[in-house]
GROMACS .gro file of C-alpha atoms in nm:
model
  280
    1UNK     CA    1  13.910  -3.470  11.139
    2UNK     CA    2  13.756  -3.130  11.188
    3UNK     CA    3  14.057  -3.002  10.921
    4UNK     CA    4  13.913  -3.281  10.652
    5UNK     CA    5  13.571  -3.146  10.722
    6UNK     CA    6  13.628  -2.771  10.628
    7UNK     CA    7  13.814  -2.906  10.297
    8UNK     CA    8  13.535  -3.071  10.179
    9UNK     CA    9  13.254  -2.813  10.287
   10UNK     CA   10  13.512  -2.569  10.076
   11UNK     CA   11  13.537  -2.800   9.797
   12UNK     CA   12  13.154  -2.844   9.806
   13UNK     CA   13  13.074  -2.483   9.796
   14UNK     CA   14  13.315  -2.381   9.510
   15UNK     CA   15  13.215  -2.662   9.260
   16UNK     CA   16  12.760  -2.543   9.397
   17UNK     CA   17  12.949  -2.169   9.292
   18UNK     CA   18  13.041  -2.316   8.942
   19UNK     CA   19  12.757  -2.433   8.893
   20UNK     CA   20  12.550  -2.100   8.994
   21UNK     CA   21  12.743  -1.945   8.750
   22UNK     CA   22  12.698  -2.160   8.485
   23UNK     CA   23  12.295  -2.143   8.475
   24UNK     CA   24  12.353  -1.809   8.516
   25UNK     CA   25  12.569  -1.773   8.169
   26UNK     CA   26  12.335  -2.021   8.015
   27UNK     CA   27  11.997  -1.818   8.128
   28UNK     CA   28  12.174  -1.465   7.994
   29UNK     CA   29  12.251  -1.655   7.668
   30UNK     CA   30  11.873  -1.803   7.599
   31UNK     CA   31  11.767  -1.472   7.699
   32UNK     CA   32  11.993  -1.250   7.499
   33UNK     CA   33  11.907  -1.497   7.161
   34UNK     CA   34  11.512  -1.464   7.211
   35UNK     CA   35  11.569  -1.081   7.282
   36UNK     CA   36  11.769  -1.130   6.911
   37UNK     CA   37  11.536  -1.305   6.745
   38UNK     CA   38  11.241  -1.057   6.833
   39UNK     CA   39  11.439  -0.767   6.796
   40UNK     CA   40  11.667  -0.825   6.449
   41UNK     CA   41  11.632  -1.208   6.342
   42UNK     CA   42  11.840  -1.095   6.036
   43UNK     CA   43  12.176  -1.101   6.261
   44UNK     CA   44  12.071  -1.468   6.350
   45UNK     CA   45  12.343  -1.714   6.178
   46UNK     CA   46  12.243  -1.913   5.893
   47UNK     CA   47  12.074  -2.231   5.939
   48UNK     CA   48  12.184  -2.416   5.639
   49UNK     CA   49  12.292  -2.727   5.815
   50UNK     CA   50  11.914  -2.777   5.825
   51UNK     CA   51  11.880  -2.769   5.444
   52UNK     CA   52  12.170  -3.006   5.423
   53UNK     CA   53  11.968  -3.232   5.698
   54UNK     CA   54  11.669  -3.247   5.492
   55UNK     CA   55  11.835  -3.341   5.172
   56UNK     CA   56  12.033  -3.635   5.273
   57UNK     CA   57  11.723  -3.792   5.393
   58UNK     CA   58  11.546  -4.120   5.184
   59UNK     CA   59  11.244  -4.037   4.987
   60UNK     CA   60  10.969  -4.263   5.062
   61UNK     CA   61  10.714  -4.327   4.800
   62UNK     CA   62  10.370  -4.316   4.857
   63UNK     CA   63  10.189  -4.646   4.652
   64UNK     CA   64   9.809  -4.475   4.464
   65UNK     CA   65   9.536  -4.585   4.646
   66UNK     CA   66   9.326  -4.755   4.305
   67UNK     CA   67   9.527  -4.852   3.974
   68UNK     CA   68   9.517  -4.651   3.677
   69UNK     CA   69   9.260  -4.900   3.497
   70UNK     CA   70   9.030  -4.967   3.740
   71UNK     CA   71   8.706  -4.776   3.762
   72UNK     CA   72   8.704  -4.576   3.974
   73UNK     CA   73   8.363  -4.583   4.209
   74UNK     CA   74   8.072  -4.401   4.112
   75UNK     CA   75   8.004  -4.082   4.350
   76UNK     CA   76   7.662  -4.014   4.459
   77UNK     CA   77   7.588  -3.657   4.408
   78UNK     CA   78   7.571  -3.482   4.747
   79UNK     CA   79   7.311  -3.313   4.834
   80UNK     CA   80   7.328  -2.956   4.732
   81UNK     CA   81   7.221  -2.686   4.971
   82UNK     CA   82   7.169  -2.323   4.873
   83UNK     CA   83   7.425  -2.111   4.907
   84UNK     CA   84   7.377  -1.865   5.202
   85UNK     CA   85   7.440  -1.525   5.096
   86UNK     CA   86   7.585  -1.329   5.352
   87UNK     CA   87   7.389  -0.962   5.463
   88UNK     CA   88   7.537  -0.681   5.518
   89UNK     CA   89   7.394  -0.571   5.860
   90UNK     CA   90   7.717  -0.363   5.901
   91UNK     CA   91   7.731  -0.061   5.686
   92UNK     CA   92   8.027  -0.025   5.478
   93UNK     CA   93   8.319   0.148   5.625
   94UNK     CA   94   8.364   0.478   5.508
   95UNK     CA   95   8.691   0.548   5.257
   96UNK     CA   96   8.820   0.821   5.471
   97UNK     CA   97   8.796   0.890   5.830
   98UNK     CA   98   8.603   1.208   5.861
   99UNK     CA   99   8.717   1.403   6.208
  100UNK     CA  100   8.370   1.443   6.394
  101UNK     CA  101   8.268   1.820   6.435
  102UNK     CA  102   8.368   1.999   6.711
  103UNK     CA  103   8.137   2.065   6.948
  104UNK     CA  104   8.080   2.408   7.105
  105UNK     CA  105   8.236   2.498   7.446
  106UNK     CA  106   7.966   2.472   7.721
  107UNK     CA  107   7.857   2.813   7.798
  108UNK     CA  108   7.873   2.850   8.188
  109UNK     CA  109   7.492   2.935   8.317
  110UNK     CA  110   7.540   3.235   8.531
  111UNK     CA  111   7.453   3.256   8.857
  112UNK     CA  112   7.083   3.281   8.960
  113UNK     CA  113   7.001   3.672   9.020
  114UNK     CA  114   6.773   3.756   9.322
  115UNK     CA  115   6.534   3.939   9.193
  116UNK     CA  116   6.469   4.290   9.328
  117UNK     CA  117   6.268   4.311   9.610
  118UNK     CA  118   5.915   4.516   9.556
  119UNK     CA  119   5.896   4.863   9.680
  120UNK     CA  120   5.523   4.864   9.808
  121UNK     CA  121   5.393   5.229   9.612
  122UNK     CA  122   5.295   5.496   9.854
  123UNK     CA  123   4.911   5.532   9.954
  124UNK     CA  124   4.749   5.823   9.793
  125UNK     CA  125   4.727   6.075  10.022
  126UNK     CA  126   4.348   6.253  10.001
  127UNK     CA  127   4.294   6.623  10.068
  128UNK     CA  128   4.161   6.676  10.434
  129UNK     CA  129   3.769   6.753  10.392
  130UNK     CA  130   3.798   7.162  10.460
  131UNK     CA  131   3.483   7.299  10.630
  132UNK     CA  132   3.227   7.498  10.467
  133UNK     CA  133   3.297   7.792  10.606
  134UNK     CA  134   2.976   8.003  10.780
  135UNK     CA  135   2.824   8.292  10.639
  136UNK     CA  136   2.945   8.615  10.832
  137UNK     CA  137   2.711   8.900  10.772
  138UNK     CA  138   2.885   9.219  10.692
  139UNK     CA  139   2.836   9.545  10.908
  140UNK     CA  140   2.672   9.815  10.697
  141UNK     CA  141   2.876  10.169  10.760
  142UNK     CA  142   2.729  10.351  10.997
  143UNK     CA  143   2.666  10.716  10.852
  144UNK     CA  144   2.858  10.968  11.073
  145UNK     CA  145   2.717  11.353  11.128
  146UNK     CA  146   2.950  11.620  10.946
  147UNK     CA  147   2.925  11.905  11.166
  148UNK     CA  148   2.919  12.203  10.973
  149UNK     CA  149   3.137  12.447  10.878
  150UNK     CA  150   3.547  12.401  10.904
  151UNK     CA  151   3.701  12.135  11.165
  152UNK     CA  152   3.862  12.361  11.456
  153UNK     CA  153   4.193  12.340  11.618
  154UNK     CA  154   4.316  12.243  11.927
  155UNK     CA  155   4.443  12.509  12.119
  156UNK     CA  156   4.845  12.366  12.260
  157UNK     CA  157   4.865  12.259  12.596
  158UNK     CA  158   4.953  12.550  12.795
  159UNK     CA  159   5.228  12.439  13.011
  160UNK     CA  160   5.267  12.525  13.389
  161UNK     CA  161   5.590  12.720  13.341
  162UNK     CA  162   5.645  12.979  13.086
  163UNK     CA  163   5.965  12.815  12.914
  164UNK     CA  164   5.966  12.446  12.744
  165UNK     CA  165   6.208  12.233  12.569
  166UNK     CA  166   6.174  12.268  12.177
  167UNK     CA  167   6.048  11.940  12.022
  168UNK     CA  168   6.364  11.851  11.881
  169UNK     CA  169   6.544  11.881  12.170
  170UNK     CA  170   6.790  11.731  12.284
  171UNK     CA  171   6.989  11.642  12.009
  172UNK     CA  172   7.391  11.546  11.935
  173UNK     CA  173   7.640  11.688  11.759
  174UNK     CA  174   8.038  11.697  11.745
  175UNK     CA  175   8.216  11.966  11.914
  176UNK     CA  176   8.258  12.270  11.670
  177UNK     CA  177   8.249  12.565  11.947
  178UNK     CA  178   8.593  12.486  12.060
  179UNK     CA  179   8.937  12.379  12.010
  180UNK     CA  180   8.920  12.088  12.252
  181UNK     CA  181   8.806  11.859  11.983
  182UNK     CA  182   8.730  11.519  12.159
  183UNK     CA  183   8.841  11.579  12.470
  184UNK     CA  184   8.588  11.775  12.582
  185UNK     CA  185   8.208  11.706  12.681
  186UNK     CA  186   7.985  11.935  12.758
  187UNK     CA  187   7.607  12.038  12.722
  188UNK     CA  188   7.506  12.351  12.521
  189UNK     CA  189   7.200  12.609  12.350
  190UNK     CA  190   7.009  12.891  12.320
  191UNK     CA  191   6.656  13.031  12.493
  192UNK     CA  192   6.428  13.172  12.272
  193UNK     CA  193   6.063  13.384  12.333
  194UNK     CA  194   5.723  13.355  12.227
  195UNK     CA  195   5.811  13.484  11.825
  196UNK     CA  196   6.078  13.247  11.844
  197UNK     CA  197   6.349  13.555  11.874
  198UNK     CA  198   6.643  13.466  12.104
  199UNK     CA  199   6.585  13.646  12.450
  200UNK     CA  200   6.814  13.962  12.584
  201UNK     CA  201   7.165  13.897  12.759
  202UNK     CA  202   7.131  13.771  13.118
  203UNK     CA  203   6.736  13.767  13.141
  204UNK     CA  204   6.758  13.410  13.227
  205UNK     CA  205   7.038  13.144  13.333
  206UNK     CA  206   7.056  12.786  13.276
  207UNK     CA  207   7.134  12.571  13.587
  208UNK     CA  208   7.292  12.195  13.541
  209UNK     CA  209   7.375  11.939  13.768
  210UNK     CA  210   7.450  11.596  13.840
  211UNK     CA  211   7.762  11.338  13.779
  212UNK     CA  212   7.966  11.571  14.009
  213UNK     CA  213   7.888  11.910  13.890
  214UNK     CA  214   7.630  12.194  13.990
  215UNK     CA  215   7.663  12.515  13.803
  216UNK     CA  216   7.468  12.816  13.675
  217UNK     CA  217   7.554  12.975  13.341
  218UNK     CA  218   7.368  13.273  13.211
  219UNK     CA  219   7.172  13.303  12.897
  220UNK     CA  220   7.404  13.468  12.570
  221UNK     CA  221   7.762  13.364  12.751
  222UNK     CA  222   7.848  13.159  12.464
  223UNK     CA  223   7.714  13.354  12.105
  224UNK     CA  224   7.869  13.026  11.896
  225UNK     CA  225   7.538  12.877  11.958
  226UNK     CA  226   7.311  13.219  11.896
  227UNK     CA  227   7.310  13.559  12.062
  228UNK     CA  228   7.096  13.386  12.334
  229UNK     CA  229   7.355  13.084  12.352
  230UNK     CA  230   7.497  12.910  12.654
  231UNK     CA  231   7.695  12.635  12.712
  232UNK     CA  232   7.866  12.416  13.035
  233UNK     CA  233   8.146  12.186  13.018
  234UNK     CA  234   8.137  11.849  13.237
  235UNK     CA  235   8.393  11.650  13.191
  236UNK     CA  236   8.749  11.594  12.956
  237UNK     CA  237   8.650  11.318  12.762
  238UNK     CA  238   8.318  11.207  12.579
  239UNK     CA  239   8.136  10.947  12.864
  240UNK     CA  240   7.793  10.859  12.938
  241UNK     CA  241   7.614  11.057  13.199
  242UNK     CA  242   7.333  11.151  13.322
  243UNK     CA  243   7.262  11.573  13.419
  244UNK     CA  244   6.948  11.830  13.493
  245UNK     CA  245   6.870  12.129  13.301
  246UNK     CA  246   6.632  12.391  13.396
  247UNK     CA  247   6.595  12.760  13.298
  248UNK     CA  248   6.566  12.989  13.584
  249UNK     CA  249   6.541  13.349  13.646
  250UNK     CA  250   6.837  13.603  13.708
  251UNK     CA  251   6.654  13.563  14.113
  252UNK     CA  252   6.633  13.150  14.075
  253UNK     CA  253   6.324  13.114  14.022
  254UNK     CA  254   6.253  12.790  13.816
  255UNK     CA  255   6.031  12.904  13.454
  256UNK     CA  256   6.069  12.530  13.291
  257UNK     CA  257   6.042  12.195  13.446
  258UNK     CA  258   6.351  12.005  13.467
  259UNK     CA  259   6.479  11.785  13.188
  260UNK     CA  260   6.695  11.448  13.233
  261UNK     CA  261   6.913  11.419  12.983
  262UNK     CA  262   7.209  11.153  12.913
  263UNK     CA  263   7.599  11.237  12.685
  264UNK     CA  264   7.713  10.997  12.489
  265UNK     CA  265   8.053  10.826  12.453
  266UNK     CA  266   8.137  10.934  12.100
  267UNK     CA  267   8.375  11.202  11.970
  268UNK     CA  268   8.088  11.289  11.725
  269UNK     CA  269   7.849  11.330  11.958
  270UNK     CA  270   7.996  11.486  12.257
  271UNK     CA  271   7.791  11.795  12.231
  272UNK     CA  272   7.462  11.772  12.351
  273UNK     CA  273   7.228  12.074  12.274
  274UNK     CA  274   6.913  12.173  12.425
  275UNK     CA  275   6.712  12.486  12.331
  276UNK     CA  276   6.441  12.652  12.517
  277UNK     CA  277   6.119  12.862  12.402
  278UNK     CA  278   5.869  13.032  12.541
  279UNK     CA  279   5.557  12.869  12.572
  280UNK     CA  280   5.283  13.177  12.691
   0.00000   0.00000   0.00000
């Protein structure tokens, strides 16, 4: 029983298959002639049967509605209405289509610009009132006495020893008495009288001390410097030191003050020269 059953289900479903197919065939053929027809009706077969068709047909006569000698009614005359003449409330199209003009491009609007800022001007600036300034009465020149006849001259001071320093004195120079050239220091001169003469050989002797020395030289030793010229080495090499001259006599007894005087570290000024004269 079950075996029967699956035959006919399979029977069934083959013959609803055939079927399926066939509508499909027939709805791909209806489809395929419209698509024809719309697309190139020329391929379409002739349809001449048709023509035959119509020919074989009976044709039917069609019996006049009035004889031919009867009168035909009278017509009353319609009523006739005017005409209506159409208006043109369309203009006439134009013969040619005229392109319409191009516009222009937009032209961007720029940007809004701040606008500069004001510099406020600088406030006049207005002179500072200057005071009127006060009436200073001038002094009138007080007349001075001429005393008469010509102006007399001071008398030098007399000093309390006979001897002085002259007013150049001391002054530098290199060493030209010598061969030592700069190494050698040493302080130097020449003693000279009241007519500015130099004095006689040994009337006087110079002493000098200080910076480690203490020595006595007499008076026209060294004739480089004058026939009253003397001179005393202190030390190798020029330096800066500090010494004491005085003139004294041939006994030791002092006839100038003393005088401080300082050397100098130079080679052209490691001579240092003092001079004495006579004062009264």
């Amino acid at each position: 029983m079950a075996t029967r059953r699956r035959r006919q289900s399979g029977c069934a479903g083959r013959l609803m298959s055939l079927v399926a197919a066939l509508l499909l065939l027939l709805s791909v053929g209806i489809v395929a002639v419209i698509a024809l027809f719309f697309l190139a009706p020329e391929r379409l077969p002739s349809l001449a049967f048709l023509d035959r068709f119509s020919q074989a047909l009976p044709t039917i006569a069609v019996p006049p509605a009035f004889a031919p000698d009867e009168e035909l009614p009278t017509l009353v005359a319609a009523i006739e209405l005017p005409t209506v003449t159409p208006t043109e409330t369309e203009p006439p199209l134009a013969p040619t289509w005229t392109p319409p003009p191009v516009q222009p491009s937009a032209t961007p609007l720029p940007f809004s610009t701040l606008k500069p800022s004001v510099t406020p001007s600088p406030l006049p600036t207005f002179p500072t009132k200057t005071p009127t300034p006060t009436y200073t009465p001038t002094a009138t020149n007080t007349p001075t006495v001429t005393p008469p006849g010509p102006t007399p001259t001071p008398s030098p001071t007399r000093s309390a020893f006979i001897f002085t320093k002259t007013d150049n004195s001391p002054f530098y120079l290199q060493n030209h008495a010598n061969n030592a050239g700069c190494g050698w220091l040493g302080v130097a001169g020449e003693v000279l009288d009241l007519n500015r003469n130099p004095v006689a050989f040994g009337s006087y002797r110079v002493h000098v001390w200080g910076s480690g020395i203490d020595e006595r030289v007499l008076v026209g030793s060294a004739p480089d410097y004058g026939p009253s010229g003397w001179e005393q080495f202190v030390f190798d090499s020029p330096v800066m030191r500090d010494y004491n001259v005085q003139l004294e006599s041939p006994s030791g007894t002092a006839v100038s003050q003393v005088y401080r005087v300082q050397t100098r570290p130079n080679c052209s000024e490691n001579l240092l020269q003092i001079n004495f004269v006579q004062n009264h």
